[in-house]
Amino acid sequence: MNQKELEEKIIQNYQGEEKMMILVFAQWCVNHDLNPEEIYLRAYPGQAKNQALQEAIELTVPKEEAGDVPDQTLLGVLSMFGNDDLAFVVMEEMKEMKEMKEMKEMKEMKKDGKA
């Protein structure tokens, strides 16, 4: 394998891994009833539609059929590819979901007379 072929192979591998990262992000969004495009646009408001994201969205499955995508896994792959702005928006969503869950639990405790 010559230098040019090696470079092309490295680029292909990177692009394949990048597509997997985008799919992980899109599936995490679906699993949490979030719109991947909206989250992406919050992180990168100046960018046009992302073709790779569109393709990944088409590959997602309903959350009932999907495996769990742990929050830390998503943040790890976003970080690995330097998507810090997107990771920041995702962390904001995670925080909001946690707060909503805690509020719901508090309401249930009050309703049940435990608080």
mmCIF file of C-alpha atoms in Angstrom:
data_model
loop_
_atom_site.group_PDB
_atom_site.id
_atom_site.type_symbol
_atom_site.label_atom_id
_atom_site.label_comp_id
_atom_site.label_asym_id
_atom_site.label_seq_id
_atom_site.Cartn_x
_atom_site.Cartn_y
_atom_site.Cartn_z
ATOM 1 C CA MET A 1 0.000 0.000 0.000
ATOM 2 C CA ASN A 2 1.515 3.308 -1.051
ATOM 3 C CA GLN A 3 1.272 6.602 0.866
ATOM 4 C CA LYS A 4 -1.746 7.896 -1.090
ATOM 5 C CA GLU A 5 -3.696 4.659 -0.574
ATOM 6 C CA LEU A 6 -2.860 4.715 3.122
ATOM 7 C CA GLU A 7 -4.073 8.314 3.435
ATOM 8 C CA GLU A 8 -7.310 7.449 1.619
ATOM 9 C CA LYS A 9 -7.861 4.459 3.918
ATOM 10 C CA ILE A 10 -7.327 6.625 7.010
ATOM 11 C CA ILE A 11 -9.794 9.214 5.688
ATOM 12 C CA GLN A 12 -12.379 6.514 4.932
ATOM 13 C CA ASN A 13 -12.012 5.057 8.431
ATOM 14 C CA TYR A 14 -12.396 8.494 10.013
ATOM 15 C CA GLN A 15 -15.488 9.252 7.928
ATOM 16 C CA GLY A 16 -17.020 5.910 8.884
ATOM 17 C CA GLU A 17 -16.376 6.558 12.561
ATOM 18 C CA GLU A 18 -17.759 10.082 12.216
ATOM 19 C CA LYS A 19 -20.968 8.681 10.709
ATOM 20 C CA MET A 20 -21.246 6.304 13.658
ATOM 21 C CA MET A 21 -20.844 9.239 16.062
ATOM 22 C CA ILE A 22 -23.622 11.119 14.273
ATOM 23 C CA LEU A 23 -25.861 8.046 14.429
ATOM 24 C CA VAL A 24 -25.204 7.667 18.172
ATOM 25 C CA PHE A 25 -26.179 11.331 18.630
ATOM 26 C CA ALA A 26 -29.327 11.006 16.510
ATOM 27 C CA GLN A 27 -30.444 7.814 18.274
ATOM 28 C CA TRP A 28 -29.834 9.360 21.705
ATOM 29 C CA CYS A 29 -32.075 12.259 20.670
ATOM 30 C CA VAL A 30 -34.811 9.903 19.447
ATOM 31 C CA ASN A 31 -34.560 7.889 22.671
ATOM 32 C CA HIS A 32 -35.185 11.095 24.655
ATOM 33 C CA ASP A 33 -37.968 12.476 22.415
ATOM 34 C CA LEU A 34 -35.713 15.232 21.100
ATOM 35 C CA ASN A 35 -35.316 16.429 17.528
ATOM 36 C CA PRO A 36 -31.682 15.853 16.455
ATOM 37 C CA GLU A 37 -31.848 18.653 13.880
ATOM 38 C CA GLU A 38 -33.050 21.194 16.439
ATOM 39 C CA ILE A 39 -30.346 20.210 18.924
ATOM 40 C CA TYR A 40 -27.705 20.373 16.189
ATOM 41 C CA LEU A 41 -28.881 23.814 15.041
ATOM 42 C CA ARG A 42 -28.699 25.132 18.593
ATOM 43 C CA ALA A 43 -25.052 24.089 18.687
ATOM 44 C CA TYR A 44 -24.223 25.246 15.166
ATOM 45 C CA PRO A 45 -26.776 27.944 14.232
ATOM 46 C CA GLY A 46 -24.877 29.187 11.193
ATOM 47 C CA GLN A 47 -24.609 25.845 9.438
ATOM 48 C CA ALA A 48 -26.833 24.676 6.638
ATOM 49 C CA LYS A 49 -28.543 21.299 6.763
ATOM 50 C CA ASN A 50 -26.091 18.564 7.605
ATOM 51 C CA GLN A 51 -26.360 15.745 5.068
ATOM 52 C CA ALA A 52 -24.640 13.240 7.352
ATOM 53 C CA LEU A 53 -27.154 14.056 10.098
ATOM 54 C CA GLN A 54 -30.040 13.592 7.660
ATOM 55 C CA GLU A 55 -28.682 10.176 6.704
ATOM 56 C CA ALA A 56 -28.217 9.211 10.357
ATOM 57 C CA ILE A 57 -31.766 10.265 11.233
ATOM 58 C CA GLU A 58 -33.047 7.949 8.508
ATOM 59 C CA LEU A 59 -31.138 5.084 10.159
ATOM 60 C CA THR A 60 -32.530 5.647 13.659
ATOM 61 C CA VAL A 61 -35.139 3.296 15.063
ATOM 62 C CA PRO A 62 -38.074 4.062 17.370
ATOM 63 C CA LYS A 63 -36.972 4.355 20.978
ATOM 64 C CA GLU A 64 -38.988 1.249 21.866
ATOM 65 C CA GLU A 65 -36.776 -0.775 19.516
ATOM 66 C CA ALA A 66 -33.496 0.978 20.282
ATOM 67 C CA GLY A 67 -30.856 0.011 22.739
ATOM 68 C CA ASP A 68 -29.909 2.443 25.455
ATOM 69 C CA VAL A 69 -27.356 5.099 24.562
ATOM 70 C CA PRO A 70 -25.776 6.098 27.881
ATOM 71 C CA ASP A 71 -25.276 9.829 28.351
ATOM 72 C CA GLN A 72 -21.563 9.398 29.022
ATOM 73 C CA THR A 73 -21.129 7.350 25.841
ATOM 74 C CA LEU A 74 -22.658 10.123 23.771
ATOM 75 C CA LEU A 75 -20.576 12.810 25.458
ATOM 76 C CA GLY A 76 -17.455 10.696 24.955
ATOM 77 C CA VAL A 77 -17.929 10.245 21.221
ATOM 78 C CA LEU A 78 -18.851 13.905 20.740
ATOM 79 C CA SER A 79 -15.694 14.898 22.585
ATOM 80 C CA MET A 80 -13.580 12.445 20.613
ATOM 81 C CA PHE A 81 -14.603 14.204 17.393
ATOM 82 C CA GLY A 82 -14.227 17.713 18.809
ATOM 83 C CA ASN A 83 -17.940 18.504 18.838
ATOM 84 C CA ASP A 84 -17.678 20.553 22.003
ATOM 85 C CA ASP A 85 -20.492 22.948 21.074
ATOM 86 C CA LEU A 86 -22.845 20.052 20.443
ATOM 87 C CA ALA A 87 -21.733 18.334 23.641
ATOM 88 C CA PHE A 88 -22.523 21.540 25.557
ATOM 89 C CA VAL A 89 -26.071 21.688 24.147
ATOM 90 C CA VAL A 90 -26.546 17.977 24.871
ATOM 91 C CA MET A 91 -25.393 18.504 28.468
ATOM 92 C CA GLU A 92 -27.933 21.329 28.809
ATOM 93 C CA GLU A 93 -30.646 18.924 27.631
ATOM 94 C CA MET A 94 -29.446 16.258 30.062
ATOM 95 C CA LYS A 95 -29.588 18.757 32.917
ATOM 96 C CA GLU A 96 -33.080 19.881 31.924
ATOM 97 C CA MET A 97 -34.297 16.270 31.704
ATOM 98 C CA LYS A 98 -32.859 15.529 35.148
ATOM 99 C CA GLU A 99 -34.563 18.591 36.634
ATOM 100 C CA MET A 100 -37.886 17.645 35.022
ATOM 101 C CA LYS A 101 -37.591 14.110 36.389
ATOM 102 C CA GLU A 102 -36.845 15.408 39.886
ATOM 103 C CA MET A 103 -39.807 17.802 39.746
ATOM 104 C CA LYS A 104 -42.080 14.977 38.636
ATOM 105 C CA GLU A 105 -40.850 12.772 41.482
ATOM 106 C CA MET A 106 -41.430 15.583 43.997
ATOM 107 C CA LYS A 107 -44.987 16.082 42.717
ATOM 108 C CA GLU A 108 -45.660 12.354 43.030
ATOM 109 C CA MET A 109 -44.276 12.325 46.569
ATOM 110 C CA LYS A 110 -46.498 15.266 47.537
ATOM 111 C CA LYS A 111 -49.477 13.590 45.918
ATOM 112 C CA ASP A 112 -48.801 10.397 47.867
ATOM 113 C CA GLY A 113 -48.335 12.398 51.080
ATOM 114 C CA LYS A 114 -44.671 11.490 51.459
ATOM 115 C CA ALA A 115 -43.241 14.995 51.263
#
